[in-house]
Each structure stands twice: as structure tokens, then as C-alpha cells.
Amino acid sequence: MANSKYEYVRHFELADNLLPGTWLVVRIDGRGFHRFSQSHNFQKPNDKRSIDLMNRCAIEVMKDIKDIIMAYGESDEYSFIIPKSSNLYSRRSSKISSTIVSLFASNFVMNWAEYFGDDKLLYAPCFDSRTVCYPNDKVLRDYLSWRQADCHINNLFNTTFWALVLKGGMTEIEAEKYLKGTLSKDKNEILFSKYDINYTKIDPIYRKGSTIIRQKTEVTTISPRNGEPVTRIKLIPTAVYDDIIGQTFWDAHPELLEEKK
Ligand code: DGT
Ligand code: MG
Ligand code: MG
Ligand code: MG
Ligand code: MG
């Protein structure tokens, strides 16, 4: 191939390959979603439409990028997990981060109306992205536990805060002051004694966040040859709302941490 005299500029591009044999985690996060959630009148403390849309985007990303074995989402963020053995894009960091975040964001826009109906998307949403290497299964599980603990802490705070404001008639500043220095057990007690809310009975989608795994699912299609329905078992990315900190989830899904050949 004839090279132009300009070709040398290619050498200014530095390699950014991630360490081999490590878990890769791509975390994307909505930019300025505090304002975005206000502009789009998200329900407080949680907007189910927003969670369902985020989950849909993560599912579409996993349908497209088969190397991702699971994903975990809460609030305006999603973490995508790529196994140690993967050679996706030769493990180039910016290629992996940018492809996943771009696919996520375009799906967010493309599928908005399906979840928000007549509530129009008012401006272009934006997400940031980073890819981090985690050297072993323990650190990967600790990473996921960190995100799920963050979901729990934020959701307990937000549930109590918005109960005080929306049901208790406090101003946001009063509620903030009231909750300052309170522990989890205090917030549970406020919810129970003042508002008859048993926190542990709140839908796990809010308390636990969303985990997308590839579940064995029966899929029926019509054969193009004879028009007969054919049922096959396929691995379909599906949202579950489980505890992923404890051992039970990992025992139920041993394939997640198994070394791929
Ligand atoms: P950033 O990420 O540094 O650009 O800034 P933000 O504003 O995106 O902040 P972040 O990511 O720390 O927090 C996420 C914000 O999104 C937080 O203000 C709460 C809001 N948010 C996310 N999901 C919901 C929801 O379902 N309902 C409501 N009301 N707000 C939500
Ligand atoms: Mg932030
Ligand atoms: Mg954000
Ligand atoms: Mg966030
Ligand atoms: Mg190209």
C-alpha cells in the first residue's frame, strides 16, 4: 500500500492496552444527572421509567458486545464486566470505554419515548466512561459490593429524605438537617414509626439496583423453511434485582467467575 508522507503522524497515537489476565470494568455515569432528573421531572426518590430505560440500554449494549458477562446499574450509572480472558479490541482502554458509552447513550436517546411517552427528551444526555482493571475475583466482587452498598446507602437516605419532605411537609433544608448524623437504623425507624414504611419490604429494584446476567430463556421462532414454530434455549441478557454482596448469588451463577478457556 502506498503510504503518504503524512503517515508518520500515526506514531503519535500511544498504546493504551489494559493489563492481560485481569477483570475489566467499564463504568459509565450520567453527566449532570442531578439537573437532568430535575429538568425531566423524575419522580422522587426513584423514577421507575428512568431505571427501566437504563436497564434497557445496558441490555442492548450486552446484546451487541458479547464479551460482557454481566452488568450492574444503580442511579445514573452502569458497570459492565468483561472477563479476564477477553481480548475485546485487543484490550485497548479508550476503544472499549468509548464504544460502550457511545452505544449506551445512543440507546438512551433512541428508546427514551418508549419509557417516557409524552414527556419529551429536552436536551442531549451525556455519559462519561472509564475502564479499570481488577486483578482477581475477590477485588471484582468487592468492586460490585461497593456499588451495591452505594445503592443501598443512597436509596435509604433518599427514601427517608423524600418521605420527610413529601409526606411530612418539611422543606428540603429541614429534612437535610433532620437526617444529619443519623445511622441506617435511625432512618429505618423514622420510616417505620412516622410513615408506616417497612424499608425491607420496598421493591428490591430500588434497594438492590439492577444486575443484568445472560439467563437461559426459551425463545420460539417461526421456521422460514416450513412455517412451524421452533423453540430453542438462548442466553438472553435479563435484569434481576438480587443481593450480589452475599455468597448466594455467586453460588447460583457459578459460570460468572469460572475461567473461560
Ligand atoms: P456528575 O456525575 O458528576 O456529572 O453529576 P451528577 O449530577 O450526575 O451526579 P451523580 O452521578 O453523583 O448523581 C446522580 C444524580 O442523578 C443524583 O442527583 C440523583 C439523580 N437521579 C438518578 N436517578 C434518579 C431517579 O430515579 N430519580 C431522581 N429523582 N433522581 C435520580
Ligand atoms: Mg459524580
Ligand atoms: Mg452522574
Ligand atoms: Mg452517578
Ligand atoms: Mg473507522
Coordinates of C-alpha atoms and ligand atoms in Angstrom, one line a residue:
M1 CA 0.0 0.0 0.0
A2 CA 1.3 3.4 -0.9
N3 CA 1.9 5.5 2.2
S4 CA 1.6 9.2 2.1
K5 CA 4.3 11.4 3.6
Y6 CA 1.8 12.3 6.3
E7 CA 1.5 8.7 7.6
Y8 CA 4.1 9.2 10.3
V9 CA 1.6 11.1 12.5
R10 CA 0.1 7.7 13.3
H11 CA 3.0 7.1 15.7
F12 CA 1.8 9.9 17.9
E13 CA -1.1 7.5 19.0
L14 CA 0.1 5.8 22.1
A15 CA -0.9 2.3 23.0
D16 CA -3.4 2.1 25.9
N17 CA -3.8 -1.7 26.2
L18 CA -5.1 -2.8 29.6
L19 CA -3.2 -5.5 31.7
P20 CA -3.9 -9.0 30.4
G21 CA -5.5 -11.6 32.7
T22 CA -7.4 -9.0 34.8
W23 CA -11.1 -8.3 35.0
L24 CA -12.1 -5.2 33.1
V25 CA -14.9 -3.0 34.5
V26 CA -16.3 -0.2 32.3
R27 CA -18.4 2.2 34.5
I28 CA -20.5 4.8 32.7
D29 CA -22.2 7.6 34.6
G30 CA -24.7 10.3 33.6
R31 CA -23.2 13.8 33.3
G32 CA -25.0 16.3 35.4
F33 CA -28.0 14.0 36.0
H34 CA -28.9 15.9 39.1
R35 CA -30.1 18.6 36.7
F36 CA -31.2 16.1 34.1
S37 CA -33.5 14.4 36.6
Q38 CA -35.0 17.7 37.7
S39 CA -35.5 19.0 34.1
H40 CA -37.3 15.8 33.2
N41 CA -39.4 15.7 36.4
F42 CA -38.1 12.4 37.6
Q43 CA -40.2 11.0 40.4
K44 CA -38.7 11.0 43.9
P45 CA -37.0 9.2 45.4
N46 CA -36.9 6.9 42.3
D47 CA -38.3 7.1 38.8
K48 CA -39.1 3.6 37.6
R49 CA -39.1 4.9 34.0
S50 CA -35.5 6.0 34.3
I51 CA -34.4 2.7 35.8
D52 CA -36.2 0.7 33.1
L53 CA -34.6 2.8 30.4
M54 CA -31.1 2.5 31.9
N55 CA -31.7 -1.3 32.1
R56 CA -32.9 -1.4 28.5
C57 CA -29.7 0.4 27.4
A58 CA -27.5 -2.0 29.3
I59 CA -29.3 -5.0 27.8
E60 CA -28.9 -3.6 24.3
V61 CA -25.2 -3.0 25.0
M62 CA -24.8 -6.6 26.2
K63 CA -26.7 -7.9 23.1
D64 CA -24.2 -6.1 20.9
I65 CA -21.0 -6.7 22.9
K66 CA -21.0 -10.4 23.7
D67 CA -17.8 -10.3 25.8
I68 CA -19.6 -8.5 28.6
I69 CA -20.7 -11.3 31.0
M70 CA -22.7 -9.1 33.5
A71 CA -23.6 -5.5 34.3
Y72 CA -24.7 -3.7 37.4
G73 CA -26.7 -0.5 37.5
E74 CA -28.0 2.0 40.0
S75 CA -28.9 5.7 39.9
D76 CA -27.4 7.2 36.7
E77 CA -24.5 4.7 36.4
Y78 CA -23.8 1.2 34.9
S79 CA -20.8 -1.1 35.3
F80 CA -20.1 -3.6 32.6
I81 CA -17.9 -6.6 33.5
I82 CA -15.5 -8.2 30.9
P83 CA -13.7 -11.4 31.9
K84 CA -10.0 -11.8 32.5
S85 CA -9.6 -13.9 29.4
S86 CA -11.3 -11.5 27.0
N87 CA -9.3 -10.0 24.1
L88 CA -12.0 -7.4 23.2
Y89 CA -10.5 -4.7 20.9
S90 CA -7.1 -6.1 22.0
R91 CA -8.0 -4.7 25.4
R92 CA -7.4 -1.1 24.2
S93 CA -8.8 1.0 27.0
S94 CA -10.2 4.0 25.1
K95 CA -11.6 1.8 22.4
I96 CA -13.5 -0.3 25.0
S97 CA -14.7 2.7 27.1
S98 CA -15.8 4.8 24.1
T99 CA -17.6 2.1 22.3
I100 CA -19.6 1.0 25.3
V101 CA -20.6 4.5 26.4
S102 CA -21.5 5.6 22.9
L103 CA -23.7 2.6 22.4
F104 CA -25.3 3.2 25.8
A105 CA -26.0 6.9 25.1
S106 CA -27.4 6.4 21.6
N107 CA -29.8 3.7 23.0
F108 CA -30.8 6.1 25.8
V109 CA -32.0 8.6 23.2
M110 CA -33.4 6.0 20.8
N111 CA -35.5 4.3 23.4
W112 CA -36.5 7.3 25.5
A113 CA -40.0 7.7 24.2
E114 CA -40.8 4.0 24.8
Y115 CA -40.4 4.7 28.6
F116 CA -41.2 8.3 29.0
G117 CA -44.1 8.6 26.5
D118 CA -45.3 12.1 26.1
D119 CA -42.6 13.5 28.4
K120 CA -40.1 14.7 25.8
L121 CA -36.4 14.4 26.0
L122 CA -35.4 18.1 26.4
Y123 CA -31.7 18.1 25.7
A124 CA -29.0 15.6 24.6
P125 CA -27.9 13.5 27.6
C126 CA -24.3 12.7 28.1
F127 CA -22.4 9.9 29.9
D128 CA -18.7 9.6 30.9
S129 CA -16.9 6.3 31.0
R130 CA -13.7 4.7 32.3
T131 CA -12.3 1.2 32.2
V132 CA -10.5 -0.2 35.3
C133 CA -8.5 -3.5 35.7
Y134 CA -9.2 -5.6 38.8
P135 CA -6.6 -8.3 39.3
N136 CA -8.7 -11.1 40.9
D137 CA -12.2 -12.4 41.7
K138 CA -12.1 -11.0 45.2
V139 CA -11.4 -7.5 44.1
L140 CA -14.0 -7.8 41.4
R141 CA -16.6 -8.9 43.9
D142 CA -15.5 -6.1 46.3
Y143 CA -16.0 -3.6 43.4
L144 CA -19.6 -4.9 42.8
S145 CA -20.3 -4.9 46.6
W146 CA -19.1 -1.3 46.7
R147 CA -21.5 -0.2 44.1
Q148 CA -24.5 -2.2 45.6
A149 CA -23.6 -0.8 49.1
D150 CA -23.7 2.7 47.5
C151 CA -27.1 2.0 46.0
H152 CA -28.4 0.9 49.4
I153 CA -27.0 3.9 51.3
N154 CA -28.3 6.4 48.8
N155 CA -31.7 4.7 48.4
L156 CA -32.3 4.5 52.2
F157 CA -31.3 8.2 52.5
N158 CA -33.4 9.3 49.5
T159 CA -36.4 7.3 50.6
T160 CA -36.3 8.8 54.1
F161 CA -35.5 12.3 52.9
W162 CA -38.4 12.4 50.4
A163 CA -40.8 10.9 52.9
L164 CA -40.0 13.8 55.3
V165 CA -40.5 16.3 52.5
L166 CA -43.4 14.9 50.6
K167 CA -45.3 13.2 53.4
G168 CA -44.0 15.1 56.4
G169 CA -44.2 18.6 54.9
M170 CA -40.6 19.5 55.8
T171 CA -38.6 21.8 53.5
E172 CA -35.6 20.1 51.8
I173 CA -33.3 22.1 54.1
E174 CA -35.2 20.9 57.2
A175 CA -35.1 17.3 56.1
E176 CA -31.3 17.5 55.3
K177 CA -30.7 18.9 58.9
Y178 CA -33.1 16.3 60.4
L179 CA -31.1 13.4 58.8
K180 CA -27.7 14.8 59.5
G181 CA -25.6 12.2 61.5
T182 CA -28.4 9.6 61.5
L183 CA -27.4 5.9 61.1
S184 CA -29.2 3.3 58.9
K185 CA -31.2 2.0 61.9
D186 CA -32.4 5.6 62.7
K187 CA -33.7 6.0 59.1
N188 CA -35.4 2.6 59.2
E189 CA -37.0 3.7 62.5
I190 CA -38.2 7.1 61.1
L191 CA -39.7 5.4 58.0
F192 CA -41.5 2.8 60.2
S193 CA -42.7 4.9 63.1
K194 CA -43.7 8.1 61.1
Y195 CA -44.8 6.7 57.8
D196 CA -45.5 3.0 58.3
I197 CA -42.9 2.1 55.7
N198 CA -41.0 -1.2 56.3
Y199 CA -37.8 -0.4 54.3
T200 CA -37.0 -4.1 53.8
K201 CA -40.4 -4.5 52.0
I202 CA -39.6 -1.9 49.4
D203 CA -39.2 -3.3 45.9
P204 CA -35.7 -4.8 45.5
I205 CA -35.3 -2.9 42.2
Y206 CA -34.8 0.2 44.3
R207 CA -33.0 -1.3 47.3
K208 CA -30.6 -3.6 45.4
G209 CA -30.1 -2.0 41.9
S210 CA -30.2 -4.0 38.7
T211 CA -27.9 -6.8 37.7
I212 CA -28.0 -8.0 34.1
I213 CA -27.0 -11.6 33.5
R214 CA -27.3 -13.9 30.5
Q215 CA -30.2 -16.1 31.5
K216 CA -31.2 -19.3 29.7
T217 CA -34.5 -18.4 28.1
E218 CA -36.9 -20.3 25.8
V219 CA -37.2 -18.5 22.5
T220 CA -39.8 -19.5 20.0
T221 CA -39.4 -18.5 16.3
I222 CA -41.2 -19.5 13.1
S223 CA -39.1 -21.6 10.9
P224 CA -38.6 -20.0 7.4
R225 CA -38.4 -23.5 5.9
N226 CA -41.8 -24.9 7.0
G227 CA -43.6 -22.2 8.9
E228 CA -43.5 -24.3 12.1
P229 CA -42.7 -22.8 15.5
V230 CA -39.2 -23.8 16.7
T231 CA -38.3 -23.5 20.4
R232 CA -34.7 -23.1 21.4
I233 CA -32.9 -22.2 24.7
K234 CA -31.0 -19.0 24.2
L235 CA -28.9 -16.9 26.6
I236 CA -30.8 -13.6 26.9
P237 CA -29.5 -10.6 28.9
T238 CA -32.1 -10.2 31.7
A239 CA -32.4 -7.9 34.7
V240 CA -32.5 -9.4 38.2
Y241 CA -32.7 -7.4 41.4
D242 CA -30.7 -9.7 43.7
D243 CA -28.3 -9.2 46.5
I244 CA -24.8 -9.6 44.9
I245 CA -22.8 -8.9 48.1
G246 CA -23.5 -12.3 49.7
Q247 CA -22.4 -15.7 48.5
T248 CA -25.9 -17.0 47.5
F249 CA -25.9 -15.1 44.1
W250 CA -22.5 -16.4 43.1
D251 CA -23.3 -19.9 44.1
A252 CA -26.5 -19.7 41.9
H253 CA -24.4 -18.4 38.9
P254 CA -21.1 -20.2 39.1
E255 CA -20.5 -19.5 35.3
L256 CA -19.8 -15.8 36.1
L257 CA -16.5 -16.4 37.9
E258 CA -15.5 -19.6 36.0
E259 CA -12.3 -19.2 34.0
K260 CA -13.2 -19.2 30.3
K261 CA -10.9 -21.5 28.2
Ligands
DGT1 P1 -21.8 14.1 37.6 O1 -22.0 12.6 37.5 O2 -20.6 14.4 38.4 O3 -21.8 14.7 36.2 O4 -23.0 14.7 38.4 P2 -24.5 14.1 38.6 O5 -25.4 15.3 38.8 O6 -24.9 13.2 37.5 O7 -24.4 13.4 40.0 P3 -24.2 11.8 40.4 O8 -23.9 10.9 39.2 O9 -23.3 11.7 41.6 O10 -25.7 11.5 40.9 C1 -26.8 11.1 40.1 C2 -27.9 12.1 40.2 O11 -29.0 11.6 39.4 C3 -28.4 12.4 41.6 O12 -28.6 13.8 41.8 C4 -29.8 11.7 41.6 C5 -30.2 11.7 40.2 N1 -31.0 10.6 39.8 C6 -30.7 9.4 39.3 N2 -31.7 8.5 39.2 C7 -32.8 9.2 39.7 C8 -34.2 8.9 39.9 O13 -34.6 7.8 39.5 N3 -35.0 9.8 40.4 C9 -34.5 11.0 40.8 N4 -35.3 11.9 41.3 N5 -33.2 11.4 40.6 C10 -32.4 10.5 40.1
MG2 MG -20.4 12.2 40.2
MG3 MG -23.8 11.4 37.2
MG4 MG -23.9 8.8 39.4
MG5 MG -13.1 3.6 11.4

